[in-house]
Short mmCIF file of C-alpha atoms in Angstrom, two decimals:
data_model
loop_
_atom_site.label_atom_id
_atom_site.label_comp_id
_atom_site.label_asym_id
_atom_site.label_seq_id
_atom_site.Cartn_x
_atom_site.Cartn_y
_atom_site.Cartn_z
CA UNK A 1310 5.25 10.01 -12.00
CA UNK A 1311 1.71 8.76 -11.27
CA UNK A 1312 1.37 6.09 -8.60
CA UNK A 1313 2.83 3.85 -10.61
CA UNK A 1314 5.89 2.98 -8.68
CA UNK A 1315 8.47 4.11 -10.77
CA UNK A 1316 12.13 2.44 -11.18
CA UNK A 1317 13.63 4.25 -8.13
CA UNK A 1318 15.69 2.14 -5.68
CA UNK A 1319 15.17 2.36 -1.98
CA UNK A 1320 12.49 1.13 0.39
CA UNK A 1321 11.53 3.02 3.57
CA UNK A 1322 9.47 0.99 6.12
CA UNK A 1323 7.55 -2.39 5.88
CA UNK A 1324 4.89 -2.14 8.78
CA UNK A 1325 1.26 -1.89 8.22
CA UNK A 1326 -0.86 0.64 9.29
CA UNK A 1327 -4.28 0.31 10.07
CA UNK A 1328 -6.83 3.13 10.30
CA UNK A 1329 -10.15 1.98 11.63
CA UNK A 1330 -11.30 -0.89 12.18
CA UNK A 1331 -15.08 0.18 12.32
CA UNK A 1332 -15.08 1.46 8.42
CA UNK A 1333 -14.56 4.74 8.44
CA UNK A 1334 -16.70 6.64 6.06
CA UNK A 1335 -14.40 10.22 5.71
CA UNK A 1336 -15.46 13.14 5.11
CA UNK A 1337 -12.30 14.48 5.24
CA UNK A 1338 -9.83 12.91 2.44
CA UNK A 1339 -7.20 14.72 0.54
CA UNK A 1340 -7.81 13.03 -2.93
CA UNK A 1341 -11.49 14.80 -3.21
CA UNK A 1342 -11.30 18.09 -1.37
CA UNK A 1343 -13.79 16.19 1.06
CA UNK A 1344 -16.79 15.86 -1.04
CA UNK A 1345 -17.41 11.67 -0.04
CA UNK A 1346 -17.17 10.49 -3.44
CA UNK A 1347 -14.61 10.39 -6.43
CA UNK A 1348 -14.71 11.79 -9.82
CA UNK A 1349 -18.37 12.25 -9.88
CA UNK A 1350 -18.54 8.63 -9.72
CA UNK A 1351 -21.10 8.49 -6.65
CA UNK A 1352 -20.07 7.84 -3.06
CA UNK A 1353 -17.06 5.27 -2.25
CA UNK A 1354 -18.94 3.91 0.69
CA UNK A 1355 -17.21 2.09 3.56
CA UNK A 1356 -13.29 2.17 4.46
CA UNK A 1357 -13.89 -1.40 4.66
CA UNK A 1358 -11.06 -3.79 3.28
CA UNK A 1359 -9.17 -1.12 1.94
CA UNK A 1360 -5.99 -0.32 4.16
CA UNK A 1361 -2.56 1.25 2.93
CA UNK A 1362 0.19 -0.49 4.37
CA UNK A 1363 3.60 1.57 5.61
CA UNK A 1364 5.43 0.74 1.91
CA UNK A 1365 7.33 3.55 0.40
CA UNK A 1366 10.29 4.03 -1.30
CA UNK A 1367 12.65 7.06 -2.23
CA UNK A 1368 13.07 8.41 -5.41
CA UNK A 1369 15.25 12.16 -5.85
CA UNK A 1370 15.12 12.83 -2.17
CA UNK A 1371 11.39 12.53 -2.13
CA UNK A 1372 9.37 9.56 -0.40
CA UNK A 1373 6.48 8.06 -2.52
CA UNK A 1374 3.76 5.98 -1.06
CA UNK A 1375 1.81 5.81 2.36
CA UNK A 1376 -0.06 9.09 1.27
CA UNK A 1377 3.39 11.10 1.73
CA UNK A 1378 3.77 13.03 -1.80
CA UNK A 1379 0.93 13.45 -4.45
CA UNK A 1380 2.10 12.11 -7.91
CA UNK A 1381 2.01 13.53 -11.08
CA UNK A 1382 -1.60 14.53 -11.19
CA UNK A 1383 -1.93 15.79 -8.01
CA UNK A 1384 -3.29 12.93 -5.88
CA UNK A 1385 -1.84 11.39 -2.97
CA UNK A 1386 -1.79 6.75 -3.15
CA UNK A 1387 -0.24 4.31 -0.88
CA UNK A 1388 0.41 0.68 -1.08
CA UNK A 1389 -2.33 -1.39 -0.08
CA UNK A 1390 -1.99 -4.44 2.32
CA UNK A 1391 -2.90 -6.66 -0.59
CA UNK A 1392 -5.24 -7.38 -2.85
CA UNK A 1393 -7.96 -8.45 -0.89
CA UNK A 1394 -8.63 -4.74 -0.46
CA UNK A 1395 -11.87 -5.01 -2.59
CA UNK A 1396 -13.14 -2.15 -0.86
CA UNK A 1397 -10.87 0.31 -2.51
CA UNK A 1398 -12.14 -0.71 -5.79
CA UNK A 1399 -9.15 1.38 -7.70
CA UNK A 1400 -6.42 -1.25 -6.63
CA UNK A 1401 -3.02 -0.90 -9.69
CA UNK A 1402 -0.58 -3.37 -10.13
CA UNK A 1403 2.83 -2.36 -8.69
CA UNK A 1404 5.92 -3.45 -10.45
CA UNK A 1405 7.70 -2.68 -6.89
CA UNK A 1406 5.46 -4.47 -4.30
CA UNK A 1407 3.48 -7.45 -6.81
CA UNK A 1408 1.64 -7.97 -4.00
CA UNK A 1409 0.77 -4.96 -2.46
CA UNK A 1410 -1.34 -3.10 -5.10
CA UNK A 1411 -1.52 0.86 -5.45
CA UNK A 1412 -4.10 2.97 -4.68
CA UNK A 1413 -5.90 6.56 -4.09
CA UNK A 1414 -9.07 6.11 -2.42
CA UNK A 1415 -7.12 3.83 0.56
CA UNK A 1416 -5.55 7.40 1.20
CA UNK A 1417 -9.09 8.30 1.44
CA UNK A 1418 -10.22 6.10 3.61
CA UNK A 1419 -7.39 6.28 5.66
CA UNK A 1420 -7.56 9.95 5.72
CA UNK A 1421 -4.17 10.75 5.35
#
């Protein structure tokens, strides 16, 4: 399925949820078991400017987005706010939500 929105119908919630507005720099995220960085790729930094937003949608009784079911390669992704979430720096475009990007590391740093 991968993040990628998919071509289910059915949207579940439209509010935006913030984490923390003083950056938060998690230690504790689901996408990396915890380690503070991704892939190898050195350390993501600051949760600055990179926020899911409350965006789902339903798909074979499952709900996809807000960090609620992993996709196909075991990570969990959320719609962003928008795309001036340059802090997540691993923002997709979504088919679904044009302007609400996808992405894994705002799970991150929102710690879901």
């Amino acid at each position: 399925f991968g993040g990628s929105d998919g071509n289910a119908d059915g949207v579940d919630g439209t509010n935006t949820r913030f984490f923390n507005p003083l950056c938060n720099t998690n230690t504790n995220n689901f996408n990396n078991g915890g380690s503070g960085s991704f892939g190898g790729g050195g350390s993501f930094g600051s949760g600055c400017n990179c926020q899911c937003s409350s965006l789902t949608f339903n798909s074979n009784g499952q709900t996809y987005g807000n960090c609620r079911t992993p996709d196909n390669t075991g990570r969990y992704w959320c719609y962003t706010t928008g795309w001036n979430n340059n802090g997540c720096n691993d923002l997709k475009s979504s088919s679904r939500y044009p302007n609400n990007p996808w992405s894994y590391n705002a799970c991150n740093v929102q710690g879901q």
